[in-house]
Coordinates of C-alpha atoms and ligand atoms in Angstrom, one line a residue:
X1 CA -3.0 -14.3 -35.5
X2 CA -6.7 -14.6 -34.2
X3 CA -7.3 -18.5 -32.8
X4 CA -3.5 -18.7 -31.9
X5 CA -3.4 -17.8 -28.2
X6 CA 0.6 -17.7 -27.8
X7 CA 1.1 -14.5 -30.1
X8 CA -2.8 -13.3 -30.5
X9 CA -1.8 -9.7 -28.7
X10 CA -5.3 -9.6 -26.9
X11 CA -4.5 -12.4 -24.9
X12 CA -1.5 -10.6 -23.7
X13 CA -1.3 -8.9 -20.1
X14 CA -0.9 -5.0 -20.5
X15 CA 2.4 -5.3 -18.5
X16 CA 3.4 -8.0 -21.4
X17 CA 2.1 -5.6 -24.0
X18 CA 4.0 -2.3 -22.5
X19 CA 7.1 -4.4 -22.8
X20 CA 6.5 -5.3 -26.5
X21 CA 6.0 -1.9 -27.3
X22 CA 8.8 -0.6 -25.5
X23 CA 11.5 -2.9 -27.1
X24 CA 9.7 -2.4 -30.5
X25 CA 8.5 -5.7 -31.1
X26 CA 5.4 -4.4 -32.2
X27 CA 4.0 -1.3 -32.8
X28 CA 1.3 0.7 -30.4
X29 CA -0.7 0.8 -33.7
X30 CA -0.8 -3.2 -34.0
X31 CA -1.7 -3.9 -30.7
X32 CA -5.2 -0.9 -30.8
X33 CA -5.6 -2.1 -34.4
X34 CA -5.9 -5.8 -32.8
X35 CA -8.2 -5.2 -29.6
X36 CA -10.4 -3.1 -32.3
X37 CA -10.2 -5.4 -34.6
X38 CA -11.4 -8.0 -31.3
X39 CA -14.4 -5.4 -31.0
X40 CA -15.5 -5.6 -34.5
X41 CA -16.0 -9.7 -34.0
X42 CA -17.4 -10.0 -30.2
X43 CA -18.9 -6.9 -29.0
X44 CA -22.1 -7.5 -30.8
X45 CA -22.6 -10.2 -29.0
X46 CA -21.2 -8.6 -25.6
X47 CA -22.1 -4.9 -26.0
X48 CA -19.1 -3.7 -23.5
X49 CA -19.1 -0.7 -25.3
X50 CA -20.9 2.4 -25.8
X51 CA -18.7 4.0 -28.1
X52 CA -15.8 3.0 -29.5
X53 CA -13.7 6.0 -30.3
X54 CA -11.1 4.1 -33.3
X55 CA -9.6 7.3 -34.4
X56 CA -8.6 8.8 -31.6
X57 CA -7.1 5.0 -30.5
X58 CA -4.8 4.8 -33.4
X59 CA -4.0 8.7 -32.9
X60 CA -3.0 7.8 -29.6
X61 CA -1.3 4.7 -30.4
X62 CA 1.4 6.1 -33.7
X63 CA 2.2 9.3 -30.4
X64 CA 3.3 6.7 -28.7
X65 CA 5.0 4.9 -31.9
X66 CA 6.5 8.2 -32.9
X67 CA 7.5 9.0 -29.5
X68 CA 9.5 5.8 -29.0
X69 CA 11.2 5.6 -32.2
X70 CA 12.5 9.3 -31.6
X71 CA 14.5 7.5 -28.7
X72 CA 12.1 8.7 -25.5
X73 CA 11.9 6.6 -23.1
X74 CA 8.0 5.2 -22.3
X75 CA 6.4 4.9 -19.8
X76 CA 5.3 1.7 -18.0
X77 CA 2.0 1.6 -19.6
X78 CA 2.3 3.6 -22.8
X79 CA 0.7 2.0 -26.0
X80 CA -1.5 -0.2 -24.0
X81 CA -5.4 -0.3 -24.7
X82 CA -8.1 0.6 -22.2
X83 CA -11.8 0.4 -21.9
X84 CA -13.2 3.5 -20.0
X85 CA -16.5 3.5 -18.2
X86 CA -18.9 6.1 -19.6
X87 CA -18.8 7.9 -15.9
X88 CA -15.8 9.8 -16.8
X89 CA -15.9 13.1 -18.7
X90 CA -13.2 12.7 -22.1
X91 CA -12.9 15.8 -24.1
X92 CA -14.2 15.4 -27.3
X93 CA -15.7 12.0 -27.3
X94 CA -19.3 11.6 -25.8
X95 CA -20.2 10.7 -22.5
X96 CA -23.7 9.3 -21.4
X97 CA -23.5 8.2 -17.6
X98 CA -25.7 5.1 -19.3
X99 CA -28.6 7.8 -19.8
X100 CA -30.8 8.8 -22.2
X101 CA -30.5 12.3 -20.6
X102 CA -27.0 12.9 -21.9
X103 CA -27.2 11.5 -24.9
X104 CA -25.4 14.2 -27.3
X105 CA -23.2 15.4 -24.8
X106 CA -19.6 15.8 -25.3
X107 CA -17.3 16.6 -22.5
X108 CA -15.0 19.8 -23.4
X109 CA -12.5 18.3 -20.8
X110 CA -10.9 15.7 -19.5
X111 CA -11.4 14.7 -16.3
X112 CA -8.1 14.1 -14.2
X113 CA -8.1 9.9 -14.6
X114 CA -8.4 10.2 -18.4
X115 CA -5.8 13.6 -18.1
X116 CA -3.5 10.8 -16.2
X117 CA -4.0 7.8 -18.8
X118 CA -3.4 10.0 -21.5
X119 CA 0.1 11.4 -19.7
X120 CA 1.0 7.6 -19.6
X121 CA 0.5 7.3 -23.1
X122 CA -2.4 4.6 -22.6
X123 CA -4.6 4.2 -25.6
X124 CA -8.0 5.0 -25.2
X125 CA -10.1 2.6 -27.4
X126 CA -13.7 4.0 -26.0
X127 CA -16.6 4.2 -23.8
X128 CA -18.0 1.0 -21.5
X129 CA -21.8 0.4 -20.9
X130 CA -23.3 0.7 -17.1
X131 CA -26.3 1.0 -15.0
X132 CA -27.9 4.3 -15.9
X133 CA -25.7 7.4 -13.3
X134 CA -23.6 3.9 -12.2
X135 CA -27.1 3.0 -9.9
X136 CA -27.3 -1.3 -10.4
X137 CA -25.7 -4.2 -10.5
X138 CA -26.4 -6.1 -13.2
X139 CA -25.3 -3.3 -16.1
X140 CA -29.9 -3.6 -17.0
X141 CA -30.3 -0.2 -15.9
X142 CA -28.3 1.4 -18.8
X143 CA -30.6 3.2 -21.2
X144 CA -28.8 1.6 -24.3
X145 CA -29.8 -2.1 -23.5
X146 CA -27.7 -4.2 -21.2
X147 CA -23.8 -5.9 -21.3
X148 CA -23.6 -9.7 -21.6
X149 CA -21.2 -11.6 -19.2
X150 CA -18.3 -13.6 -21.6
X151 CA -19.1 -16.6 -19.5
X152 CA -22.4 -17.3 -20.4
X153 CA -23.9 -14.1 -22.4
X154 CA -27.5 -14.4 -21.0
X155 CA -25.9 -13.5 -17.7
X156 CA -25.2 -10.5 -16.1
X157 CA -21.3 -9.0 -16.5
X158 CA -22.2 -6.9 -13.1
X159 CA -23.0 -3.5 -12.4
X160 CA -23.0 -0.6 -12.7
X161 CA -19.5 -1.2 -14.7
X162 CA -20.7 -4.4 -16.6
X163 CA -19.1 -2.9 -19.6
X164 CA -15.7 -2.6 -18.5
X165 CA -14.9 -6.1 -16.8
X166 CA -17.2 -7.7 -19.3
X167 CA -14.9 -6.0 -21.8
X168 CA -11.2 -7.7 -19.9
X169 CA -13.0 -10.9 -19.7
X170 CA -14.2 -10.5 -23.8
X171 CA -10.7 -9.7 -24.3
X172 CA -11.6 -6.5 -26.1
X173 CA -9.0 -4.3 -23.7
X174 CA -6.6 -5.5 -21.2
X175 CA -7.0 -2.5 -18.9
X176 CA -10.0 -0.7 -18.0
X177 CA -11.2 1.9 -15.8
X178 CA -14.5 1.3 -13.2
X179 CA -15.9 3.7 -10.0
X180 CA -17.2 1.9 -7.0
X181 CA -19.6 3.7 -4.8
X182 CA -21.0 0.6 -3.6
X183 CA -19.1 -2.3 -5.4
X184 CA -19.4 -1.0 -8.7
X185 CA -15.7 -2.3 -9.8
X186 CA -15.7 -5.5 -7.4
X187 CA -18.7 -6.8 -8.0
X188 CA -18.3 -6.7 -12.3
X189 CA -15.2 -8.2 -10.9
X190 CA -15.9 -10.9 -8.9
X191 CA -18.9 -12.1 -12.0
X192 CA -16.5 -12.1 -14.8
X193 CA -13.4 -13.5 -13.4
X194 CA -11.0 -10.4 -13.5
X195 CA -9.2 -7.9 -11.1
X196 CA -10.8 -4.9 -9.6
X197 CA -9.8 -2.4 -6.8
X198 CA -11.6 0.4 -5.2
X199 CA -9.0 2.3 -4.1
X200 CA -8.8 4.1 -0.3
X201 CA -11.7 7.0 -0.6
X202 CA -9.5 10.5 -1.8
X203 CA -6.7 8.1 -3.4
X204 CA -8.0 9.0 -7.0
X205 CA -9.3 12.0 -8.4
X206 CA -13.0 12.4 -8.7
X207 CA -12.4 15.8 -10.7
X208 CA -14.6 14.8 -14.4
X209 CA -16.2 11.9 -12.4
X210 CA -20.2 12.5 -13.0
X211 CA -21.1 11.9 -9.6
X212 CA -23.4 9.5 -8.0
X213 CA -22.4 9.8 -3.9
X214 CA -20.0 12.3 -3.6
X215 CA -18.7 10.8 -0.4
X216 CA -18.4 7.5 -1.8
X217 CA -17.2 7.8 -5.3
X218 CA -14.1 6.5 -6.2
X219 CA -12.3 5.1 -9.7
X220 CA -10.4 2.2 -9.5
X221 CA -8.1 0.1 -12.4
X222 CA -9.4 -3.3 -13.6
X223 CA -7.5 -5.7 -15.1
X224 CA -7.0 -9.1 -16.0
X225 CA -3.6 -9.5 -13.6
X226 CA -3.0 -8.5 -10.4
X227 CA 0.0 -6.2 -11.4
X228 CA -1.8 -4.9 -15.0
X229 CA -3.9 -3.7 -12.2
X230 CA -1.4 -1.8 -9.6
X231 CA 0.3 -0.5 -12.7
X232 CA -2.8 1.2 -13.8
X233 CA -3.9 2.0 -10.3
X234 CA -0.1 3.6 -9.7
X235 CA -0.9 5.6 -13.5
X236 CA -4.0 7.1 -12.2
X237 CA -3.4 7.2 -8.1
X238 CA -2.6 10.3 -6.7
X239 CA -3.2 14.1 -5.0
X240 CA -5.4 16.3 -7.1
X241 CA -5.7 20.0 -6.2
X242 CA -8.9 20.0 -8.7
X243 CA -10.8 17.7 -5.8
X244 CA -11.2 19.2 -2.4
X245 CA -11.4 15.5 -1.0
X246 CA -8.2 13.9 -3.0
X247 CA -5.9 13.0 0.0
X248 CA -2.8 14.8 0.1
X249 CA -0.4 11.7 0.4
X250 CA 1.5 9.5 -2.2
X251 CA 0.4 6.5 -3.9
X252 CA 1.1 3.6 -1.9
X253 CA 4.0 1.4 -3.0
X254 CA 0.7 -1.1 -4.9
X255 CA 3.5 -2.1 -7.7
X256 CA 6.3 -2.9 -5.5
X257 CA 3.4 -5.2 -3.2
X258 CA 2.0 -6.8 -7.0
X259 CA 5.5 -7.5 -7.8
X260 CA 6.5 -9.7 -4.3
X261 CA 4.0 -11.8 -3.3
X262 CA 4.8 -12.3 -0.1
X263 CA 1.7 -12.7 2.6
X264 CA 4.3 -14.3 5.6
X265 CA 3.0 -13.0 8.8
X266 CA 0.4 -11.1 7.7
X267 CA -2.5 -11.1 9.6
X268 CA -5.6 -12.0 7.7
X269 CA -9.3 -12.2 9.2
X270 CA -12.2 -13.6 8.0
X271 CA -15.1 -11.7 9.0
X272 CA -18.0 -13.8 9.8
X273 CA -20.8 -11.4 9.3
X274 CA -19.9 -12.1 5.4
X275 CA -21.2 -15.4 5.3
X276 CA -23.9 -17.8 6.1
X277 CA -27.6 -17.5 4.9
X278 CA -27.7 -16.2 1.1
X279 CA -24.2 -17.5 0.3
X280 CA -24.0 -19.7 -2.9
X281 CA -22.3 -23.1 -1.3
X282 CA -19.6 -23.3 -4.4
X283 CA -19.0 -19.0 -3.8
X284 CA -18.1 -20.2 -0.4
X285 CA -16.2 -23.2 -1.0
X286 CA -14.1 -21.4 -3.4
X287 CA -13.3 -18.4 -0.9
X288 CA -12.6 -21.0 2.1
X289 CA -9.8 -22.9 -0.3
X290 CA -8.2 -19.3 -0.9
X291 CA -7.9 -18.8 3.0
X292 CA -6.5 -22.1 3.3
X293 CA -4.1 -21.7 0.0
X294 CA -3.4 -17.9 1.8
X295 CA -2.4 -20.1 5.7
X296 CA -0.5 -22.1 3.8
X297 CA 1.8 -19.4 2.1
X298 CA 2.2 -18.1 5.5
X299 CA -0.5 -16.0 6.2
X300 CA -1.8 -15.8 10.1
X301 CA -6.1 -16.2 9.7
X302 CA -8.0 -15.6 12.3
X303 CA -12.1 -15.0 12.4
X304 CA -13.5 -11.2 12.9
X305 CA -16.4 -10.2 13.7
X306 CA -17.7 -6.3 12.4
X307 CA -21.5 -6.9 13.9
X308 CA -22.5 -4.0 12.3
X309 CA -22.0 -4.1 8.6
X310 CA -25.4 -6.0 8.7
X311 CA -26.8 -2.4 9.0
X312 CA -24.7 -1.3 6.2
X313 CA -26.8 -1.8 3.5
X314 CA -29.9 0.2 4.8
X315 CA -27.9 3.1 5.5
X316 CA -26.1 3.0 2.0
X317 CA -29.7 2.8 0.4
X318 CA -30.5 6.6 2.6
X319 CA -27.1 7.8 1.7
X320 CA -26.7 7.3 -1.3
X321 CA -30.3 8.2 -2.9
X322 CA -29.8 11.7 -0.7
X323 CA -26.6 12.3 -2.0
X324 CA -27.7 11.5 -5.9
X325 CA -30.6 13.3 -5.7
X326 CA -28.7 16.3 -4.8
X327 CA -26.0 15.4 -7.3
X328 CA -28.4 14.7 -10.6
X329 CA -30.3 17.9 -9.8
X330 CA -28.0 19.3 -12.2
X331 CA -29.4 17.8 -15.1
X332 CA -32.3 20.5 -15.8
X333 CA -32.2 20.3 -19.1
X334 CA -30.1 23.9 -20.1
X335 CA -26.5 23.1 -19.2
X336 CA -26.1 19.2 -21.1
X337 CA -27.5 16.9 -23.5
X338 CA -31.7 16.4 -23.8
X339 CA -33.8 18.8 -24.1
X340 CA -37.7 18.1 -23.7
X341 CA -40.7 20.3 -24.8
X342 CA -39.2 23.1 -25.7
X343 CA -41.4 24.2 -28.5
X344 CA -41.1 28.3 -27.9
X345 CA -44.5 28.2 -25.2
X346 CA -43.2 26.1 -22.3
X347 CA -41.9 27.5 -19.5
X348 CA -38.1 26.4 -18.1
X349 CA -39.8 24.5 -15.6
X350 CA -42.2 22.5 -17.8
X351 CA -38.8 21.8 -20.1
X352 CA -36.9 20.3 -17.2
X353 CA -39.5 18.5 -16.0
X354 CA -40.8 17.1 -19.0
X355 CA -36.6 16.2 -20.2
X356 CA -36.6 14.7 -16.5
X357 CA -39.6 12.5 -17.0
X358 CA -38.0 11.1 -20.3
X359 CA -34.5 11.6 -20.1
X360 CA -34.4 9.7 -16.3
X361 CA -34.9 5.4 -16.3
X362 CA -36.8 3.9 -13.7
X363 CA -34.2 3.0 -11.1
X364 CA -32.9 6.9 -11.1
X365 CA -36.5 8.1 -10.8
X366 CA -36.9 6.2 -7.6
X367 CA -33.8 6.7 -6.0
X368 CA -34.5 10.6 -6.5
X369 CA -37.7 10.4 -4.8
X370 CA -35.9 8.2 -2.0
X371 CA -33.1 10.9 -1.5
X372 CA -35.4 13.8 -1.7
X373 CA -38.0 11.8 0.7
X374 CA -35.2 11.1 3.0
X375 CA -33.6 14.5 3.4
X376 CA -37.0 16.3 3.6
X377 CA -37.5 18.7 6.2
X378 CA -39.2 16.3 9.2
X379 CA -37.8 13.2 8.3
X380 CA -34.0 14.3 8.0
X381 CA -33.0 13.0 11.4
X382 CA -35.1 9.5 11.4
X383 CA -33.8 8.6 7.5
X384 CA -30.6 10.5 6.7
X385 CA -29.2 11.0 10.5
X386 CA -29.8 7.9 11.7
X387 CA -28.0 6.3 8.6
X388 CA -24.6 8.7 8.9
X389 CA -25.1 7.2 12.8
X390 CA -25.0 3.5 11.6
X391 CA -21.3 4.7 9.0
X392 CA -19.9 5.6 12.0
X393 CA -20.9 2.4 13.5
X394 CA -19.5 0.6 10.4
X395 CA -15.8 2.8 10.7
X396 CA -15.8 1.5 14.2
X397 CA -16.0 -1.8 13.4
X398 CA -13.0 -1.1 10.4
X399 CA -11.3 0.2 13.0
X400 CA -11.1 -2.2 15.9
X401 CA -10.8 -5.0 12.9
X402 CA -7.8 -3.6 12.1
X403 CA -5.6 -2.9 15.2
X404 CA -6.2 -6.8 15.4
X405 CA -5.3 -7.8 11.7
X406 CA -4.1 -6.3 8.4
X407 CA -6.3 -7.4 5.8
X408 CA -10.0 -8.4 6.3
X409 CA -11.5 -11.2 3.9
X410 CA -14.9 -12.3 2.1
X411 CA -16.8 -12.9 -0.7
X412 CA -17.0 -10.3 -3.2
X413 CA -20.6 -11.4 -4.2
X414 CA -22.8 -13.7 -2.1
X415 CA -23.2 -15.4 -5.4
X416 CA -21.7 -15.9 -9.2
X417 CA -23.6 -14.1 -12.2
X418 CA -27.4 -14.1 -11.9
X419 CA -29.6 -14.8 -15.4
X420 CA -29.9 -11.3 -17.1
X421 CA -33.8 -10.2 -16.6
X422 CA -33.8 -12.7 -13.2
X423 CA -33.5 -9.8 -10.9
X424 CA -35.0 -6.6 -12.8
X425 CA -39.2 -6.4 -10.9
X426 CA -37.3 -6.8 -7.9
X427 CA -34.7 -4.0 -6.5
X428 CA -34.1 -5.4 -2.7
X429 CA -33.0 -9.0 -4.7
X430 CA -30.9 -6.4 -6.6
X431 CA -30.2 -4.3 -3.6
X432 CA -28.1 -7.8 -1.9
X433 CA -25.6 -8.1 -4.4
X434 CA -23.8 -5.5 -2.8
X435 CA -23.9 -6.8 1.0
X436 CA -20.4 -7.4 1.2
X437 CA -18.9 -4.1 -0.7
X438 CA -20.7 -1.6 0.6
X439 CA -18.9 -1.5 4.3
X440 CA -15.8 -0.6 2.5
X441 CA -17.6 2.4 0.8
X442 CA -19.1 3.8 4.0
X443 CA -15.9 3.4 5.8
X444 CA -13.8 4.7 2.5
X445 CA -11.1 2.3 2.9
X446 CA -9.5 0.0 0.3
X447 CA -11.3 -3.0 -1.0
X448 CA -10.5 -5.5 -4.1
X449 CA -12.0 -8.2 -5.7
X450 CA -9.6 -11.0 -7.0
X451 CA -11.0 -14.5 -8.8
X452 CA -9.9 -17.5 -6.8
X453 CA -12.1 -20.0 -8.8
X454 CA -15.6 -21.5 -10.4
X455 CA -18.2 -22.5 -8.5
X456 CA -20.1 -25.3 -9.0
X457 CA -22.1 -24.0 -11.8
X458 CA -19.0 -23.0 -13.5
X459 CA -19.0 -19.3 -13.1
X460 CA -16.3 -17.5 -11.2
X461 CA -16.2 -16.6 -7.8
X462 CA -15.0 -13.3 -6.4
X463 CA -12.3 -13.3 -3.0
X464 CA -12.7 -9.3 -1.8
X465 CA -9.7 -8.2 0.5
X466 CA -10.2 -4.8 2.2
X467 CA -7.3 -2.6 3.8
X468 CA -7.0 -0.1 6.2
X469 CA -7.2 3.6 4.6
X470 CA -4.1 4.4 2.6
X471 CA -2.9 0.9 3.0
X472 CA -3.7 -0.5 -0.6
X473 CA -0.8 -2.3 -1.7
X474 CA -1.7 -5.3 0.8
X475 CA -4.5 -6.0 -1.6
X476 CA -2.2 -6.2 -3.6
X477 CA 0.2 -8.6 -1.8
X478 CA -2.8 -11.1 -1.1
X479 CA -3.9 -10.5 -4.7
X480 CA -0.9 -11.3 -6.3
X481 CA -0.1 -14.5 -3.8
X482 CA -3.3 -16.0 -4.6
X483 CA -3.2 -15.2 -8.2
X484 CA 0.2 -17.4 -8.5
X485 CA -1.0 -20.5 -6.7
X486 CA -4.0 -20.8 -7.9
X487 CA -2.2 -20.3 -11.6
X488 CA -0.1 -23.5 -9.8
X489 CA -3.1 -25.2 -9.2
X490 CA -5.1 -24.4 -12.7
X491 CA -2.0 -24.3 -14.8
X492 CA -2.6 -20.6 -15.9
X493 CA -5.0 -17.9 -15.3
X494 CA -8.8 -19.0 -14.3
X495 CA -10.4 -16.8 -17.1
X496 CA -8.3 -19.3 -19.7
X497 CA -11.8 -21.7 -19.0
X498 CA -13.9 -19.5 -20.1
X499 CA -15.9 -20.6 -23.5
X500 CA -14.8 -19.1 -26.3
X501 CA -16.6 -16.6 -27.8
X502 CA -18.2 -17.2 -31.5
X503 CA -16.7 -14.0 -33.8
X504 CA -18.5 -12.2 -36.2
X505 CA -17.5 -14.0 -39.3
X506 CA -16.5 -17.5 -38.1
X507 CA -18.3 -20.2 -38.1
X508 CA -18.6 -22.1 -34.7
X509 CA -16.5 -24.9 -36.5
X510 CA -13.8 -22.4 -38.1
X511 CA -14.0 -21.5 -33.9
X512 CA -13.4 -24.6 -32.6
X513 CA -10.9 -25.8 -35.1
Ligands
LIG1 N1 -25.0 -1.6 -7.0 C1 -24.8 -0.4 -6.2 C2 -25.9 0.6 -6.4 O1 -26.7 0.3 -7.2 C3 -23.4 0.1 -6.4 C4 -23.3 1.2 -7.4 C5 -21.9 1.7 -7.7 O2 -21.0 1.2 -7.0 N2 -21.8 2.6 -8.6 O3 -25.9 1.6 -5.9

C-alpha cells in the first residue's frame, strides 16, 4: 500500500482513521502495524523517536479491535496512533526528559494526559526526541543526538518537541502530544508545516508532566488537521484534582469551533510589535495573505499594539531559569535514573554532584546557574522581581487587546527552519526564535500555530492566533477557516509539497516511480 497515497493509512487524518476503525474497515492493529511499519523506513533518517514502544502499540490497538467487535461503541479517537514527547511520565515505558540523567528510568505511573489517551483508546506508538528538560528550540539540545525536519533533514524540526511535529510531518503518527512553556508546540509547528495548540494555562493537566516552569507548562495536541487537533485537545482537556493549578471549568466547545469554520464578524488584530526587523520577508508575506484570505471570509482586522511583549523575552529568560532550577533540583541522583561515583567512599554529596556534572548538557547547566544567580538572596528583586513586574505588564497588554478584539495574530516564528548546527555557539540567536510565543506563556492564555504557506525558500511558515484565557475554540474557528481556503487555493493540504522521504529499502528510483 506504501507509494499509493489514496489508501496508504498514514497519509490519513486521525479523524479519517477513527472512522475506519469504528465502521470496521480496518483493524486498529493494521493502522499501528502501518505507522510502525512507516518508522522502521524513515525514522533513521528523521530520529522523531526515542523509543518506540511496538508491543504495547499493538496491545493497545487488538483492546480497541476486541472492544469494537464485542459491539461497544468507541470513542472518537480510539485506535488511532500517537507520538508522545518524552516529557510525560508513561508507566512502564522509559522516559528521559531528552537527558542523559534519566536515562534508565521508567515511570511507575501514568501521568493524567497519557491516563486520558489511554481512556480514549488512542494507541501509543512511543516516545519523541526534544531539547534536553524541553529547554531549546531547535530539538540539538537532546542528549541522544538531534531530530531532522521532513522538509529538508539538515534542518531543524523545532524545539524543544522537534520529535513530535517532525514525526506528523514524517508521517510516522497522525496525532501527537507536545508542552509549550515558551513555544515549545508552536514553534515545532510553525517549521514543519503541521497544527499545534498551547492550550489556556490550567486547561490540561500537568500531573506526570516533568516540569520545566511550573507556571508556564502546559501540553497541547498536535496534528496534521485542524480538527485531528481539537479532537485530541477535547481527549486530553479538562479539570484535574491531581494538579492544584488545573482550572476547574469545562473544555471549551474546540470541536464544535474545528467543525464550523466560520470567522464572520470576528474581530481579529494584528499586533504590530510582531513584525518588522528580524522577520523573514516570505514568513511575512505568507502571514499577510492569511489576514487578507481571513478579511475576506468575513473577518473584521484591525492593527494592535501590546508595547510591551518587547520586554517579554528577557523576563521569560529570569523566569524560567529560576523556576527550572528549583524544579531540576530533584534530580540528585537517589530518587531516578544516573547515578555517578558511587563506588562505596563518596559521600551523597560528591554522588549528586558528580551524576549532575555528567548526567546535565550544557544548555541545562547554564540555565541552573541563571535561575539560582537570579533568585539569590541580593539580587532577587533586580532579576526575578523586576521580571514577574514586566508579566504583569505583558497580561495588561492581553488584556486591553482583548476588550478591543477576539483573536490576536502573528507569526509563529520570525523565520522558517534554520540549518541544524547554524544556531548551536550562540543561545541569544537561539533565544529569538521564541519572540512571538512567549507573551502567550507569561500571560497563560491560548495560543496556536497553523501553516498558511511556504516561503520563498520553500519551507513552511507558521500563522500563531492567541485567545483570551479559556476561550480556545476561536483558535480553532480561524484555524479551521484558513486551513479550508488555503486547501482551495493549494488544492489539498500544504504538507502534500513536502519532498518525499527516501525509505529504508527503496531505492530513490523505486521512490519516485
Ligand atoms: N525554546 C524555549 C526555551 O528554550 C521554549 C521551551 C519550551 O516551550 N519548552 O525555553
Amino acid at each position: 500500500m506504501s507509494g499509493d497515497h489514496g489508501t496508504d493509512l498514514t497519509r490519513q487524518s486521525a479523524a479519517e482513521l477513527a472512522d475506519l476503525i469504528a465502521t470496521g474497515e480496518v483493524s486498529a492493529r493494521e493502522v499501528a502495524q502501518s505507522h510502525l511499519d512507516r518508522i522502521s523506513a524513515v525514522d533513521d533518517a528523521v530520529h522523531a523517536f526515542l523509543h518506540v514502544d511496538t508491543d504495547g502499540a499493538l496491545a493497545d490497538a487488538d483492546a480497541v479491535d476486541v472492544a469494537r467487535s464485542g459491539g461497544e461503541r468507541l470513542g472518537p479517537l480510539a485506535g488511532v496512533p500517537l507520538a508522545l514527547k518524552d516529557v510525560l511520565a508513561m508507566r512502564g515505558v522509559p522516559t528521559t526528559c531528552g537527558s542523559r540523567i534519566l536515562q534508565g528510568w521508567v515511570p511507575p505511573y501514568d501521568s493524567t494526559t497519557v491516563a486520558r489517551l489511554r481512556a480514549a483508546g488512542v494507541v501509543i506508538l512511543g516516545k519523541t526526541n526534544m531539547d534536553e528538560f524541553a529547554m531549546g528550540s531547535s530539538t540539538e539540545n537532546s542528549a541522544y543526538g538531534p531530530t531532522h525536519n521532513p522538509w529538508d533533514l539538515d534542518r531543524i524540526p523545532g524545539g524543544s518537541g522537534g520529535g513530535s511535529a517532525a514525526s506528523l510531518a514524517a508521517y510516522e503518527a497522525p496525532l501527537a502530544i507536545g508542552t509549550d512553556t515558551g513555544g515549545s508546540i508552536r514553534q515545532p509547528a510553525s517549521v514543519t508545516g503541521t497544527v499545534g495548540v498551547k492550550p489556556t494555562y490550567g486547561g490540561t493537566s500537568r500531573y506526570g508532566l516533568i516540569a520545566l516552569a511550573s507556571s508556564l507548562d502546559q501540553a497541547g495536541p498536535c496534528a496534521r488537521t485542524v480538527l485531528d487537533a481539537a479532537l485530541l485537545h477535547a481527549a486530553i482537556g479538562g479539570h484535574d484534582p491531581r494538579d492544584s493549578t488545573s482550572a476547574d471549568h469545562p473544555v471549551p466547545d474546540v470541536v464544535g469551533a474545528a467543525r464550523n469554520p466560520d470567522v464572520a464578524g470576528l474581530r481579529i488584530g494584528v499586533v504590530s510589535d510582531l513584525r518588522g526587523e528580524g522577520y523573514q520577508p516570505g514568513v511575512m508575506a505568507r502571514v499577510d495573505e492569511a489576514v487578507a484570505l481571513l478579511a475576506a471570509a468575513g473577518a473584521e482586522v484591525s492593527e494592535v499594539a501590546c508595547p510591551h511583549f518587547r520586554y517579554a523575552l528577557p523576563a521569560y529568560y529570569l523566569i524560567l531559569p529560576s523556576e527550572a532550577s528549583s524544579n531540576l533540583a530533584r534530580f540528585d541522583a537517589m530518587r531516578f535514573g544516573l547515578r555517578v561515583g558511587d563506588d562505596g567512599t563518596a559521600s551523597a554529596e560528591e554522588v549528586m554532584a558528580a551524576t549532575r556534572e555528567s548526567g546535565f548538557g550544557p544548555e541545562v547547566k547554564r540555565r541552573i546557574m541563571l535561575g539560582t544567580y537570579a533568585l539569590s538572596a541580593g539580587y532577587f528583586d533586580a532579576y526575578y522581581g523586576s521580571a514577574q513586574k514586566v508579566r504583569t505588564l505583558v497580561i495588561a497588554d492581553f488584556t486591553a487587546a482583548f476588550e478591543k478584539v477576539d483573536v490576536l495574530v502573528s507569526p509563529s516564528t520570525p523565520t522558517t527552519a534554520f540549518r541544524l548546527g547554524e544556531r548551536v555557539d550562540d543561545p541569544l540567536a537561539m533565544y529569538a526564535n521564541d519572540l512571538c510565543t512567549i507573551p502567550s506563556n507569561l500571560a497563560g492564555n491560548a495560543a496556536a500555530s497553523f501553516p498558511c504557506g511556504l516561503s520563498d525558500d520553500g519551507l513552511p511558515v507558521g500563522f500563531q492566533v492567541m485567545a483570551p484565557p479559556l476561550a480556545d475554540d476561536r483558535l480553532y474557528r480561524v484555524g479551521a477557516v484558513l486551513e479550508r481556503e488555503l486547501r482551495a487555493r493549494w488544492g489539498g493540504p500544504i504538507l502534500a509539497s513536502a519532498p518525499e522521504l527516501v525509505t529504508r529499502g527503496s531505492t530513490p528510483a523505486e521512490v519516485a516511480g
